[in-house]
Short mmCIF file of C-alpha atoms in Angstrom, two decimals:
data_model
loop_
_atom_site.label_atom_id
_atom_site.label_comp_id
_atom_site.label_asym_id
_atom_site.label_seq_id
_atom_site.Cartn_x
_atom_site.Cartn_y
_atom_site.Cartn_z
CA MET A 30 7.95 -54.06 -58.52
CA ARG A 31 6.30 -57.18 -59.90
CA ALA A 32 4.65 -57.82 -56.49
CA LEU A 33 3.41 -54.22 -56.38
CA ARG A 34 1.91 -54.51 -59.86
CA ILE A 35 0.14 -57.75 -58.90
CA LEU A 36 -1.20 -56.07 -55.77
CA ILE A 37 -2.45 -53.00 -57.61
CA ARG A 38 -4.03 -55.17 -60.34
CA SER A 39 -5.71 -57.35 -57.77
CA ILE A 40 -7.22 -54.39 -55.96
CA ARG A 41 -8.42 -52.94 -59.27
CA ASP A 42 -9.91 -56.29 -60.34
CA SER A 43 -11.67 -56.67 -56.99
CA PHE A 44 -13.41 -53.31 -57.38
CA LYS A 45 -14.42 -54.30 -60.90
CA SER A 46 -15.78 -57.62 -59.65
CA VAL A 47 -17.89 -55.84 -57.00
CA GLY A 48 -19.35 -53.65 -59.81
CA ARG A 49 -19.88 -56.55 -62.23
CA ASN A 50 -21.60 -58.66 -59.63
CA PHE A 51 -23.49 -55.72 -58.10
CA SER A 52 -26.65 -57.59 -56.98
CA LEU A 53 -24.58 -60.37 -55.33
CA SER A 54 -22.25 -57.85 -53.74
CA MET A 55 -25.16 -55.80 -52.37
CA ALA A 56 -26.69 -58.97 -50.96
CA ALA A 57 -23.41 -59.73 -49.15
CA VAL A 58 -23.05 -56.14 -47.95
CA THR A 59 -26.61 -56.08 -46.70
CA CYS A 60 -26.15 -59.32 -44.77
CA SER A 61 -22.83 -58.03 -43.47
CA THR A 62 -24.46 -54.72 -42.42
CA ILE A 63 -27.33 -56.39 -40.56
CA THR A 64 -24.97 -58.81 -38.85
CA LEU A 65 -22.46 -56.10 -37.84
CA VAL A 66 -25.33 -53.94 -36.41
CA LEU A 67 -26.27 -56.89 -34.21
CA VAL A 68 -22.57 -57.43 -33.32
CA SER A 69 -22.37 -53.75 -32.33
CA ILE A 70 -25.44 -54.05 -30.13
CA SER A 71 -24.02 -57.18 -28.56
CA ILE A 72 -20.62 -55.54 -27.90
CA ILE A 73 -22.23 -52.43 -26.36
CA LEU A 74 -24.56 -54.52 -24.22
CA SER A 75 -21.83 -56.83 -23.13
CA TYR A 76 -19.40 -54.05 -22.15
CA ASN A 77 -22.05 -52.11 -20.33
CA VAL A 78 -23.19 -55.14 -18.43
CA LYS A 79 -19.56 -55.80 -17.50
CA GLU A 80 -19.13 -52.23 -16.27
CA ILE A 81 -22.43 -52.22 -14.41
CA THR A 82 -21.51 -55.50 -12.69
CA SER A 83 -18.12 -54.09 -11.71
CA THR A 84 -19.84 -50.98 -10.29
CA LEU A 85 -22.37 -53.02 -8.34
CA GLU A 86 -19.58 -55.20 -6.96
CA ARG A 87 -17.71 -52.14 -5.80
CA GLU A 88 -20.88 -50.83 -4.13
CA LEU A 89 -21.65 -54.12 -2.37
CA THR A 90 -20.60 -54.08 1.28
CA VAL A 91 -20.90 -56.13 4.47
CA VAL A 92 -22.45 -54.23 7.37
CA ALA A 93 -21.36 -55.72 10.74
CA TYR A 94 -23.15 -54.40 13.85
CA VAL A 95 -21.21 -54.27 17.11
CA LYS A 96 -22.89 -55.51 20.29
CA LYS A 97 -24.09 -52.82 22.76
CA GLU A 98 -21.92 -54.07 25.59
CA ALA A 99 -18.71 -53.84 23.49
CA THR A 100 -16.17 -51.39 24.90
CA SER A 101 -13.82 -49.13 22.90
CA ASP A 102 -11.03 -51.73 23.46
CA ASP A 103 -13.27 -54.41 21.99
CA THR A 104 -13.97 -52.25 19.01
CA ASP A 105 -10.25 -51.64 18.51
CA ARG A 106 -9.66 -55.39 18.58
CA LEU A 107 -12.36 -55.86 15.92
CA LYS A 108 -10.54 -53.31 13.79
CA GLU A 109 -7.33 -55.26 14.13
CA GLU A 110 -9.08 -58.48 13.18
CA LEU A 111 -10.65 -56.88 10.08
CA GLY A 112 -7.28 -55.43 9.11
CA LYS A 113 -5.74 -58.85 9.11
CA MET A 114 -8.23 -60.25 6.62
CA ASP A 115 -6.61 -60.44 3.19
CA GLU A 116 -10.02 -60.52 1.44
CA VAL A 117 -11.07 -57.15 2.92
CA ASP A 118 -10.32 -54.17 0.69
CA ASN A 119 -11.40 -51.48 3.10
CA TYR A 120 -13.59 -50.91 6.13
CA THR A 121 -15.17 -47.91 7.83
CA PHE A 122 -16.28 -47.64 11.42
CA LYS A 123 -19.64 -45.85 11.90
CA SER A 124 -20.81 -44.96 15.37
CA LYS A 125 -24.42 -45.19 16.34
CA GLU A 126 -24.53 -41.37 16.51
CA GLU A 127 -23.39 -41.18 12.91
CA TRP A 128 -26.11 -43.70 11.90
CA LYS A 129 -28.70 -41.58 13.78
CA ALA A 130 -27.68 -38.31 12.08
CA GLU A 131 -27.74 -40.07 8.63
CA MET A 132 -31.16 -41.63 9.19
CA LYS A 133 -32.65 -38.37 10.51
CA ASN A 134 -31.58 -36.70 7.24
CA GLU A 135 -33.32 -39.32 5.15
CA SER A 136 -36.92 -38.52 6.11
CA GLU A 137 -39.03 -36.36 8.42
CA ALA A 138 -40.66 -39.43 9.91
CA LEU A 139 -37.42 -40.98 10.99
CA ASN A 140 -36.25 -37.62 12.28
CA ALA A 141 -39.36 -37.25 14.49
CA THR A 142 -39.10 -40.84 15.69
CA LEU A 143 -35.49 -40.69 16.68
CA ASP A 144 -35.99 -37.36 18.41
CA TYR A 145 -38.85 -38.84 20.43
CA LEU A 146 -36.64 -41.70 21.80
CA GLU A 147 -34.59 -40.83 24.82
CA ASN A 148 -31.87 -43.39 24.06
CA ASN A 149 -30.29 -44.13 20.77
CA PRO A 150 -31.46 -47.68 19.81
CA LEU A 151 -28.93 -48.01 16.94
CA LEU A 152 -25.69 -49.91 17.07
CA ASP A 153 -22.11 -49.08 16.19
CA SER A 154 -21.08 -50.84 12.98
CA PHE A 155 -18.39 -51.57 10.43
CA VAL A 156 -19.06 -51.01 6.72
CA ILE A 157 -16.75 -53.41 4.93
CA THR A 158 -15.86 -53.65 1.22
CA VAL A 159 -14.23 -56.80 -0.18
CA LYS A 160 -11.69 -57.33 -2.99
CA ASP A 161 -13.74 -60.04 -4.68
CA VAL A 162 -17.57 -60.12 -4.55
CA ASN A 163 -17.43 -63.91 -4.60
CA ASP A 164 -15.90 -63.75 -1.12
CA LEU A 165 -18.84 -61.83 0.39
CA LYS A 166 -20.62 -64.86 1.82
CA GLU A 167 -17.52 -66.44 3.32
CA ILE A 168 -16.30 -63.17 4.87
CA THR A 169 -19.74 -62.40 6.33
CA GLU A 170 -19.89 -65.83 7.98
CA ARG A 171 -16.44 -65.37 9.47
CA ILE A 172 -17.32 -61.90 10.80
CA ARG A 173 -20.52 -63.23 12.38
CA LYS A 174 -18.39 -65.52 14.58
CA TYR A 175 -16.48 -62.63 16.14
CA GLU A 176 -17.25 -62.32 19.84
CA PHE A 177 -18.52 -58.74 19.85
CA ILE A 178 -20.36 -58.76 16.54
CA SER A 179 -24.14 -58.76 16.97
CA SER A 180 -24.95 -59.47 13.33
CA ALA A 181 -23.55 -59.09 9.83
CA ASP A 182 -25.41 -58.76 6.54
CA TYR A 183 -24.67 -58.22 2.86
CA GLY A 184 -28.05 -58.70 1.19
CA GLU A 185 -27.68 -62.47 1.07
CA GLY A 186 -29.49 -64.16 -1.82
CA MET A 187 -30.24 -60.95 -3.71
CA VAL A 188 -26.53 -60.27 -4.34
CA GLU A 189 -25.92 -63.72 -5.82
CA ASN A 190 -28.99 -63.42 -8.03
CA ILE A 191 -27.98 -59.96 -9.40
CA VAL A 192 -24.39 -60.98 -10.05
CA GLY A 193 -25.55 -64.28 -11.57
CA VAL A 194 -27.98 -62.58 -13.94
CA PHE A 195 -25.43 -60.05 -15.15
CA ASP A 196 -22.85 -62.77 -15.59
CA MET A 197 -25.30 -64.80 -17.67
CA ILE A 198 -26.10 -61.79 -19.84
CA SER A 199 -22.43 -61.02 -20.36
CA LYS A 200 -21.55 -64.61 -21.40
CA GLY A 201 -24.69 -64.76 -23.58
CA THR A 202 -23.82 -61.61 -25.50
CA ILE A 203 -20.25 -62.89 -26.08
CA ALA A 204 -21.64 -66.08 -27.51
CA ILE A 205 -23.98 -64.06 -29.75
CA VAL A 206 -21.10 -61.97 -31.06
CA ILE A 207 -19.06 -65.08 -31.92
CA ALA A 208 -22.07 -66.69 -33.63
CA LEU A 209 -22.87 -63.60 -35.65
CA ILE A 210 -19.23 -63.23 -36.83
CA LEU A 211 -19.33 -66.87 -38.04
CA VAL A 212 -22.64 -66.15 -39.83
CA THR A 213 -21.12 -63.10 -41.56
CA ALA A 214 -18.09 -65.18 -42.71
CA PHE A 215 -20.45 -67.83 -44.08
CA LEU A 216 -22.60 -65.27 -46.03
CA ILE A 217 -19.61 -63.51 -47.60
CA SER A 218 -18.06 -66.90 -48.36
CA ASN A 219 -21.15 -67.93 -50.25
CA THR A 220 -21.19 -64.68 -52.17
CA ILE A 221 -17.56 -65.20 -53.24
CA LYS A 222 -18.44 -68.73 -54.31
CA LEU A 223 -21.12 -67.40 -56.61
CA THR A 224 -18.66 -64.83 -57.97
CA ILE A 225 -16.11 -67.59 -58.64
CA PHE A 226 -18.76 -69.65 -60.44
CA SER A 227 -19.81 -66.71 -62.58
CA ARG A 228 -16.15 -66.08 -63.56
CA LYS A 229 -15.27 -69.74 -64.13
CA ASN A 230 -14.32 -69.21 -67.77
CA GLU A 231 -12.21 -66.20 -66.95
CA ILE A 232 -10.36 -68.18 -64.29
CA GLU A 233 -9.68 -71.02 -66.75
CA ILE A 234 -8.20 -68.56 -69.24
CA MET A 235 -5.94 -67.11 -66.52
CA ARG A 236 -4.72 -70.60 -65.70
CA LEU A 237 -4.04 -71.39 -69.35
CA VAL A 238 -1.89 -68.26 -69.79
CA GLY A 239 0.17 -69.28 -66.74
CA ALA A 240 -1.19 -66.97 -64.06
CA SER A 241 0.03 -67.97 -60.58
CA ASN A 242 -2.23 -69.14 -57.85
CA THR A 243 -1.60 -65.90 -55.92
CA THR A 244 -2.57 -63.78 -58.93
CA ILE A 245 -5.89 -65.65 -59.22
CA LYS A 246 -6.64 -65.69 -55.46
CA LEU A 247 -5.80 -62.10 -54.53
CA PRO A 248 -8.67 -60.28 -56.34
CA PHE A 249 -11.24 -62.53 -54.57
CA ILE A 250 -9.61 -61.96 -51.18
CA PHE A 251 -9.55 -58.17 -51.71
CA GLU A 252 -13.14 -58.42 -52.90
CA GLY A 253 -14.11 -59.93 -49.53
CA PHE A 254 -12.15 -57.21 -47.75
CA ILE A 255 -14.08 -54.51 -49.71
CA LEU A 256 -17.46 -56.12 -49.03
CA GLY A 257 -16.67 -56.35 -45.33
CA ALA A 258 -15.47 -52.70 -45.24
CA ILE A 259 -18.56 -51.42 -47.08
CA GLY A 260 -20.77 -53.53 -44.85
CA SER A 261 -19.29 -51.94 -41.71
CA VAL A 262 -20.01 -48.31 -42.75
CA ILE A 263 -23.67 -48.17 -41.70
CA PRO A 264 -23.08 -50.12 -38.42
CA ILE A 265 -20.25 -47.69 -37.52
CA ILE A 266 -22.41 -44.62 -38.18
CA ALA A 267 -25.37 -46.21 -36.29
CA THR A 268 -23.10 -47.08 -33.37
CA ILE A 269 -21.54 -43.58 -33.01
CA TYR A 270 -24.74 -41.62 -33.36
CA GLY A 271 -27.16 -44.19 -31.88
CA TYR A 272 -25.20 -44.69 -28.66
CA ASN A 273 -24.67 -40.96 -28.16
CA ILE A 274 -28.44 -40.37 -28.57
CA LEU A 275 -29.24 -43.25 -26.20
CA TYR A 276 -26.80 -41.98 -23.60
CA ASP A 277 -28.29 -38.47 -23.72
CA LYS A 278 -31.85 -39.74 -23.57
CA LEU A 279 -31.16 -41.87 -20.51
CA ASP A 280 -29.05 -39.17 -18.97
CA GLY A 281 -26.14 -41.62 -18.61
CA HIS A 282 -27.74 -44.12 -16.27
CA ILE A 283 -30.45 -46.80 -16.12
CA PHE A 284 -33.04 -46.99 -13.30
CA SER A 285 -30.82 -45.27 -10.79
CA ASN A 286 -27.61 -43.30 -10.52
CA ILE A 287 -25.75 -46.48 -9.40
CA ILE A 288 -26.33 -48.23 -12.73
CA THR A 289 -24.45 -45.96 -15.14
CA LEU A 290 -23.73 -46.39 -18.80
CA VAL A 291 -20.20 -46.25 -20.28
CA HIS A 292 -19.43 -42.70 -21.48
CA PRO A 293 -19.69 -42.45 -25.32
CA PHE A 294 -16.42 -40.55 -25.91
CA ASN A 295 -13.72 -42.97 -27.00
CA PHE A 296 -15.92 -45.99 -26.26
CA VAL A 297 -17.98 -45.66 -29.48
CA PHE A 298 -14.82 -45.13 -31.53
CA TYR A 299 -13.31 -48.30 -30.10
CA VAL A 300 -16.49 -50.17 -31.06
CA ALA A 301 -16.46 -48.61 -34.50
CA LEU A 302 -12.81 -49.72 -35.00
CA ILE A 303 -13.71 -53.24 -33.88
CA LEU A 304 -16.60 -53.32 -36.34
CA LEU A 305 -14.35 -52.19 -39.19
CA VAL A 306 -11.65 -54.70 -38.34
CA VAL A 307 -14.23 -57.52 -37.86
CA GLY A 308 -15.96 -56.68 -41.15
CA CYS A 309 -12.70 -56.60 -43.13
CA ILE A 310 -11.11 -59.66 -41.53
CA VAL A 311 -14.31 -61.71 -41.71
CA GLY A 312 -14.74 -60.67 -45.35
CA MET A 313 -11.23 -61.75 -46.20
CA PHE A 314 -11.59 -64.96 -44.23
CA GLY A 315 -14.87 -65.82 -46.03
CA SER A 316 -13.27 -65.12 -49.41
CA TYR A 317 -10.15 -67.11 -48.60
CA ARG A 318 -12.29 -70.03 -47.49
CA ALA A 319 -14.33 -69.92 -50.70
CA VAL A 320 -11.25 -69.53 -52.94
CA ARG A 321 -9.31 -72.37 -51.21
CA LYS A 322 -12.27 -74.76 -51.33
CA HIS A 323 -13.73 -74.04 -54.79
CA LEU A 324 -10.75 -73.04 -56.94
CA LYS A 325 -8.73 -76.13 -55.96
CA ILE A 326 -5.45 -74.20 -56.40
#
């Protein structure tokens, strides 16, 4: 019961402290809000980049063209060779007639050109997907060495650049999130320091009457928790409504149907929960750091 009374009193005192030091509290909440908005943007950007990269990697394929003189037995042997490759996730054989029909449907010009030609100039091919996009180059080079493969291509150069850019963006946003969280902890810590300084006499009296270290510390730690929770309200609202509006405006994709955004349902609520947890934990951490360093108890 004594522990419960201390807990209730600490929560009550922390709310009183937020009210008494309203200007300082609002400064901390404002800084926390701005920081958490940026954290939200960074999380959304980072996760979408990760999903876009994964989607692009799934779409990336190696196209291997079979030589004209290859027989059906040669093609079957190529299928066996591809099936033995551990790095290959899946492959599809497309005959030159299938390529011709597909290209004719793409445009009237191609349709007219292919109809004009007596013989089909296209080649049979294999469309190959890999388990790891980093193996694309190695697998392509191995396939090129097969006896009845005319050529193999996967968009060499461009693929590495795209994956590299997205990987850089993803790592950059993670670094930004970590930096912003540390900044928030620092700002809340400084606010609690000022609160401690303004209540120096009160703390001395509490010590004189025999208050325990825990009794003195808890209100400040709860105060940090409250400041962090209040600071997360606006970022949470902005995240839920802002991302839904953005998703609807862009119709769920960027530039093309291949590059799709993460669907808002559930995703925005996970981000909101992360913001709330980050705000509260960072607030408590900042408070604990200030209390431990400046109360010397």
